Tab-separated table of C-alpha atoms in Angstrom:
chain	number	residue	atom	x	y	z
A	1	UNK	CA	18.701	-4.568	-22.742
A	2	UNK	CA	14.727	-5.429	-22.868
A	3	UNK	CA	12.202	-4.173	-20.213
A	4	UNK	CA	10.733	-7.533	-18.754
A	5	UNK	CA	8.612	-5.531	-16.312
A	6	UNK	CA	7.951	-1.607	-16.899
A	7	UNK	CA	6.206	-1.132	-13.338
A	8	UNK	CA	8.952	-2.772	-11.277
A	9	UNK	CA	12.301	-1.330	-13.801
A	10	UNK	CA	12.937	-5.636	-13.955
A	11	UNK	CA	15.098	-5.960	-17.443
A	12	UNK	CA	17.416	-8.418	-18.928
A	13	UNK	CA	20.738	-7.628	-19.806
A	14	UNK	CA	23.704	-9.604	-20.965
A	15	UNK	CA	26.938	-10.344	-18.369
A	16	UNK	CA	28.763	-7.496	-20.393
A	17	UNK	CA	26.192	-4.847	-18.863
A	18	UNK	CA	27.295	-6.291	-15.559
A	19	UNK	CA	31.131	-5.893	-13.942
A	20	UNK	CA	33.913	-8.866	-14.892
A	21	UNK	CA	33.060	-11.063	-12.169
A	22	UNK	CA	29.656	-11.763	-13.571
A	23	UNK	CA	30.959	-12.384	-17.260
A	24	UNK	CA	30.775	-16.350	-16.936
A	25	UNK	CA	27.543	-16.539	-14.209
A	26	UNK	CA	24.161	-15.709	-13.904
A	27	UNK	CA	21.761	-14.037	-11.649
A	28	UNK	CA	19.766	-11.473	-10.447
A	29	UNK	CA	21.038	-8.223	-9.498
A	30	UNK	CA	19.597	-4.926	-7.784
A	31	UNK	CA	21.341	-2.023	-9.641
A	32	UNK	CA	20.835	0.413	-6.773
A	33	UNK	CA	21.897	3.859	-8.597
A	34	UNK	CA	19.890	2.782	-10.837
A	35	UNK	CA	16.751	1.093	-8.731
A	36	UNK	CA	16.943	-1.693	-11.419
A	37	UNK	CA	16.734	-5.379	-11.121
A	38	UNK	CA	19.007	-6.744	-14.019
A	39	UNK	CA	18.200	-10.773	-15.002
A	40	UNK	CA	21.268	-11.861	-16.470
A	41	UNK	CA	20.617	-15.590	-18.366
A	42	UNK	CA	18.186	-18.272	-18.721
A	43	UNK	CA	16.890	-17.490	-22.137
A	44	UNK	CA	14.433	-19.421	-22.234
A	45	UNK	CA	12.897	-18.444	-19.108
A	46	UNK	CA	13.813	-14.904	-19.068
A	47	UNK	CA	10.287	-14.050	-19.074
A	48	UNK	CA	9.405	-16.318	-16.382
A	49	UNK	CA	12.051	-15.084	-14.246
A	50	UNK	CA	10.425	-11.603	-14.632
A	51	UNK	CA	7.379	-12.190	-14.059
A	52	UNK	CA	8.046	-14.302	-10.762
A	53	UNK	CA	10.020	-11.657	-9.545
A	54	UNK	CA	7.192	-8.723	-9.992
A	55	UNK	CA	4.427	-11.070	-8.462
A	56	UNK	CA	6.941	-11.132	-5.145
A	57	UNK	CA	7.123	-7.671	-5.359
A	58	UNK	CA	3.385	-7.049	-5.697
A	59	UNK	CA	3.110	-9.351	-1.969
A	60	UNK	CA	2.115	-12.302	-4.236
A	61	UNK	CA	1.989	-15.134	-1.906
A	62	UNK	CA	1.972	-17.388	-4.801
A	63	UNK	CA	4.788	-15.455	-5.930
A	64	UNK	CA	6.989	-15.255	-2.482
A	65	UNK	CA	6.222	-19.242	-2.792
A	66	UNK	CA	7.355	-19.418	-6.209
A	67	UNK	CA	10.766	-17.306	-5.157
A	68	UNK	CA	11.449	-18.739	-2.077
A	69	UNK	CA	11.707	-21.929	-3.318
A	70	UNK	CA	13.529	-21.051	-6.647
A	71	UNK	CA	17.167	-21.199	-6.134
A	72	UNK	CA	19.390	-19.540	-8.733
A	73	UNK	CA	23.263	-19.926	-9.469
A	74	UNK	CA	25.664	-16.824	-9.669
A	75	UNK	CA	28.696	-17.347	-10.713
A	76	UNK	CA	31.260	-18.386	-8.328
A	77	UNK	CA	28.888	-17.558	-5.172
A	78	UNK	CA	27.229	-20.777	-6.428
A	79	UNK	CA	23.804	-21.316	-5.080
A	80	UNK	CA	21.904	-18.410	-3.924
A	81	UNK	CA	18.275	-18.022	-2.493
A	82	UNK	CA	16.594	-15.215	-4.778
A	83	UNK	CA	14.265	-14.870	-1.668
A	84	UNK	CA	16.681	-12.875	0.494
A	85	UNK	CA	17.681	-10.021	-2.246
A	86	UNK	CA	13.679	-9.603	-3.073
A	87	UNK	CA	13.432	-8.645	0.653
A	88	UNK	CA	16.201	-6.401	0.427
A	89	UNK	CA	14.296	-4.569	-2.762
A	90	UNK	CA	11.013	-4.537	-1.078
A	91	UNK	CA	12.225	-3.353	2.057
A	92	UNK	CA	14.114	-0.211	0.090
A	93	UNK	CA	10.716	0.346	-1.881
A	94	UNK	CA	8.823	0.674	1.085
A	95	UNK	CA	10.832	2.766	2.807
A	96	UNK	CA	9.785	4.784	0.023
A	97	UNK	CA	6.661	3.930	-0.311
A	98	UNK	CA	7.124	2.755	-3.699
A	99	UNK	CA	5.367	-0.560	-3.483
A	100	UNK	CA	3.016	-1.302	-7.184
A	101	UNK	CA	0.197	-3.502	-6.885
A	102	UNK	CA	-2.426	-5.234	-9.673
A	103	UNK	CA	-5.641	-3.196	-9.767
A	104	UNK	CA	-7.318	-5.805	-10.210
A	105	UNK	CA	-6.271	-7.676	-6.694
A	106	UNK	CA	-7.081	-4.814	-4.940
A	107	UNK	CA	-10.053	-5.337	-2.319
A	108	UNK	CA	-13.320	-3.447	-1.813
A	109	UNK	CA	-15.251	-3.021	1.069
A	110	UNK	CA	-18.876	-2.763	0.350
A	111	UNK	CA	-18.985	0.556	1.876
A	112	UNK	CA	-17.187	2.142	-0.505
A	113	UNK	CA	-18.774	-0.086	-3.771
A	114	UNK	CA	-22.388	1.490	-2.206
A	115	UNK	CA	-21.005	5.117	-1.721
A	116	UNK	CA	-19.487	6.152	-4.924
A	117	UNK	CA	-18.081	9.888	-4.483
A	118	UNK	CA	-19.915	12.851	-5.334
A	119	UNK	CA	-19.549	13.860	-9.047
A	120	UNK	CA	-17.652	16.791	-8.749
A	121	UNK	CA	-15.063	15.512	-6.209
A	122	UNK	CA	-14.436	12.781	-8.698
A	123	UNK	CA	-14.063	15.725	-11.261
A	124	UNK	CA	-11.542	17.108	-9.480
A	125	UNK	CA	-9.888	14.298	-9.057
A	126	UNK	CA	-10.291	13.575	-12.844
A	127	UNK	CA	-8.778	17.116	-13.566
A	128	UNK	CA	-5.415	16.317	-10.952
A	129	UNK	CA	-4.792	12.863	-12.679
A	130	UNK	CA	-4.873	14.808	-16.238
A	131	UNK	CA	-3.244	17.554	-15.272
A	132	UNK	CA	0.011	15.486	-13.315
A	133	UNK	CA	-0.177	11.643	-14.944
A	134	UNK	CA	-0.313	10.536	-10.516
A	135	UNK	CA	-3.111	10.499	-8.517
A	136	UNK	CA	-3.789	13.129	-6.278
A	137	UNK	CA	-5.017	10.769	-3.245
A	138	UNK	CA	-2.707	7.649	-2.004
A	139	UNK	CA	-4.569	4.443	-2.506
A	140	UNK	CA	-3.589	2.959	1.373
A	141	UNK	CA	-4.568	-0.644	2.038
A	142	UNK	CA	-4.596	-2.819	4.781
A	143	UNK	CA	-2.845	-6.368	5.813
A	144	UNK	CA	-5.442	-8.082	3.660
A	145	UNK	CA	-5.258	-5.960	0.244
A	146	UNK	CA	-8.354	-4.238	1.332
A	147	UNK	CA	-8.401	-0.638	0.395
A	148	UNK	CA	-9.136	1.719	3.324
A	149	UNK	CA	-8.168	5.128	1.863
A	150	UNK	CA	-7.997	6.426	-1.608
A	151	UNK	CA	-11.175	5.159	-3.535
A	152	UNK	CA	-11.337	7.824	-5.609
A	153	UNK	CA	-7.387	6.846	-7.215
A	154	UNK	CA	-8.430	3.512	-7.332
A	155	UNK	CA	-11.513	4.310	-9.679
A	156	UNK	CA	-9.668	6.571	-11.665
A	157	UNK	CA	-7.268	3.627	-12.846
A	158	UNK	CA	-10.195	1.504	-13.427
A	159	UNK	CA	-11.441	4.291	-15.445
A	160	UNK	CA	-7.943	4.927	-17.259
A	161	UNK	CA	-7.019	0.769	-17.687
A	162	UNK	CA	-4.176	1.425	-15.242
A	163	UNK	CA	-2.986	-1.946	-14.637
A	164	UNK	CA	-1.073	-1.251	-11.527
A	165	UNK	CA	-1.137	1.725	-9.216
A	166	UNK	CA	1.580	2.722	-6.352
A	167	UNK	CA	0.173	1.493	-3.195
A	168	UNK	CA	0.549	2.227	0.806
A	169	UNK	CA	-0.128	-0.252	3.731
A	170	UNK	CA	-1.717	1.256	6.757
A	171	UNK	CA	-4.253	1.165	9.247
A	172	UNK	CA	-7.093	3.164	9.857
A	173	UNK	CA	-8.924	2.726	13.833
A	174	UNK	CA	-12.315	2.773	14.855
A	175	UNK	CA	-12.914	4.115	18.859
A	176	UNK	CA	-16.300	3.328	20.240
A	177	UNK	CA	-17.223	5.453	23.369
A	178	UNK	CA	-20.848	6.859	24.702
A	179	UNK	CA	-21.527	10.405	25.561
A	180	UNK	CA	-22.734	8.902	28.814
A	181	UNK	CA	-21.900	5.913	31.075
A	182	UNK	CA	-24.288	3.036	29.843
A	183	UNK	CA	-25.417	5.308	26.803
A	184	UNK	CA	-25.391	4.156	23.217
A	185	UNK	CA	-21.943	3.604	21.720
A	186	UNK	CA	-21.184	5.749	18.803
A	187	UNK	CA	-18.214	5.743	16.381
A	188	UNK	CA	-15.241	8.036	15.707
A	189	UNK	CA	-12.305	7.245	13.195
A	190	UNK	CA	-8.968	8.549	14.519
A	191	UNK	CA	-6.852	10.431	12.546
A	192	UNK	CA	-3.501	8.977	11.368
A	193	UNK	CA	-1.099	10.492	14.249
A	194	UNK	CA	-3.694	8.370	17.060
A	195	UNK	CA	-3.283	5.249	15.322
A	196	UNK	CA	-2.159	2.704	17.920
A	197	UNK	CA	-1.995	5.241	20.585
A	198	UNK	CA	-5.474	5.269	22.136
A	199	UNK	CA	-7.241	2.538	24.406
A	200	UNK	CA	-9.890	1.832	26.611
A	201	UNK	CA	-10.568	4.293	29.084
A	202	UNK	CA	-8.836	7.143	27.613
A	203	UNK	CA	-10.364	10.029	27.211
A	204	UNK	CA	-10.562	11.824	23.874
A	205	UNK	CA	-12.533	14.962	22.022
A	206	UNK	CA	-15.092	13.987	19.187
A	207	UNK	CA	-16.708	15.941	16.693
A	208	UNK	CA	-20.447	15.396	17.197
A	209	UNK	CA	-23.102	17.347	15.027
A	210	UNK	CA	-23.397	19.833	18.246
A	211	UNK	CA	-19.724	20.602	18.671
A	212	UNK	CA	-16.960	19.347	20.378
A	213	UNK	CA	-17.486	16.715	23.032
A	214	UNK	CA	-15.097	14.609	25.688
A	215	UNK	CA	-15.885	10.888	26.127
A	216	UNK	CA	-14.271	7.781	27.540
A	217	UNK	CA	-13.470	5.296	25.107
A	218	UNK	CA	-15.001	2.190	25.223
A	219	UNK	CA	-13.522	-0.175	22.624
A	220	UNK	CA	-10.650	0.045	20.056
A	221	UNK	CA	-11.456	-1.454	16.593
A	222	UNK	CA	-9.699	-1.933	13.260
A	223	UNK	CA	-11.557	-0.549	10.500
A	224	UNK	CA	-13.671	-3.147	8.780
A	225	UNK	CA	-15.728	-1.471	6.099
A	226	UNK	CA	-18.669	-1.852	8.050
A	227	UNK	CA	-18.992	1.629	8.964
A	228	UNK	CA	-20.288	4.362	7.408
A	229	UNK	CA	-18.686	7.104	5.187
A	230	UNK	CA	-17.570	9.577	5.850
A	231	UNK	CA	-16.803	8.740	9.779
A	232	UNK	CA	-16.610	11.902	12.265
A	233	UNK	CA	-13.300	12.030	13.253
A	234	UNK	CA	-11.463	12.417	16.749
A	235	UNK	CA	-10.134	16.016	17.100
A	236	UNK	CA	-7.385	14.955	19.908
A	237	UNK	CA	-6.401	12.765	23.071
A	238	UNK	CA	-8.058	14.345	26.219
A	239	UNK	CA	-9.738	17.814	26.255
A	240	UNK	CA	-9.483	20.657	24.033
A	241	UNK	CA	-7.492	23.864	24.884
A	242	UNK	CA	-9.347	26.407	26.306
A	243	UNK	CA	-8.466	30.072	24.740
């Protein structure tokens, strides 16, 4: 057996690692107990073959190009599109939220790039990472590979020559509402469980630097690294509970 890809368990094996049936073929296999992709053949583009395999699984789209269109024989199955068992793999790791991406293609939006952390939360941080081997925040992206969440994991790897980190697609909102009809808009982020649920003209409870207030939402954004960090956040949907 040799490890073609460490970050995504991708080896080559010969057809005897492999049940009868596959003695005479080759392929690519998921080992599910295992959570390994075996690459059975093609010598000389064993390699190759790994490495097209862990650019689909990184969302490549010059990799998912490069596998859709690469068809591969197994055995007596005979032609088989490599495309639909990648999906299958990806769709198990993120269920699991064990998709890997290059550090290097992640995005940055300047807000973050101008905002470093404060020294001793990236201490902390430091201390978790050396103390565990895993990052104590998840680096969360969005559609576009743009990080959103997590800047202090993604530094750290920077830091540490981590070549690829476990990564999280989400979304983070921006509402826009005044504390007055026809007063100036301000910003709130909403926190994870709001995400989706909130639109304009419902009402929801900031936290403003004099407390809690109620206002009418005006506009529903997607974050786009424009704002400000850290954003005041949106306690809840409608009022707080009086006690």
């Amino acid at each position: 057996m040799e490890i073609l890809n460490a970050v995504h368990n991708i080896v080559s094996v010969t057809p005897e690692y492999l049940s009868e049936r596959h003695l005479e073929g080759r392929g690519i296999y998921y080992i599910k107990d295992q959570d390994m992709i075996a690459v059975v053949g093609w010598e000389n583009e064993i390699k190759r073959i790994g490495e097209m395999i862990a650019d689909y699984l990184e969302l490549s789209p010059e990799g998912k190009q490069k596998a859709e269109e690469f068809c591969l024989s197994s055995g007596s199955d005979g032609v088989i599109r490599v495309n639909d068992m990648l999906k299958e793999i990806a769709r198990i790791r993120w269920e699991k939220g064990q998709f890997a991406m290059r550090t290097d293609e992640i995005r940055i939006f300047p807000c973050f790039a101008d905002h470093p952390p404060k020294p001793e939360k990236m201490e902390s941080k430091n201390l978790y990472y050396q103390a565990h081997g895993s990052f104590e925040s998840e680096i969360i992206l969005d559609g576009a590979g743009n990080l959103i969440d997590g800047y202090t994991s993604y530094l750290l790897a920077v830091q540490y020559g981590v070549s690829h980190v476990p990564v999280r697609y989400g979304r983070r909102q921006i509402v826009a509402a005044a504390h007055r009809p026809g007063g100036t808009l301000y910003r709130w982020e909403l926190p994870g469980l709001l995400v989706g649920k909130v639109h304009p003209g419902d009402k929801v409870t900031v936290k403003t630097a004099r407390g809690f207030r109620r206002v009418t939402v005006e506009a529903v954004e997607e974050y786009s690294g424009q704002e400000p960090e850290p954003l005041k956040m949106v306690v809840r949907k409608g009022r707080m509970r009086r006690r």
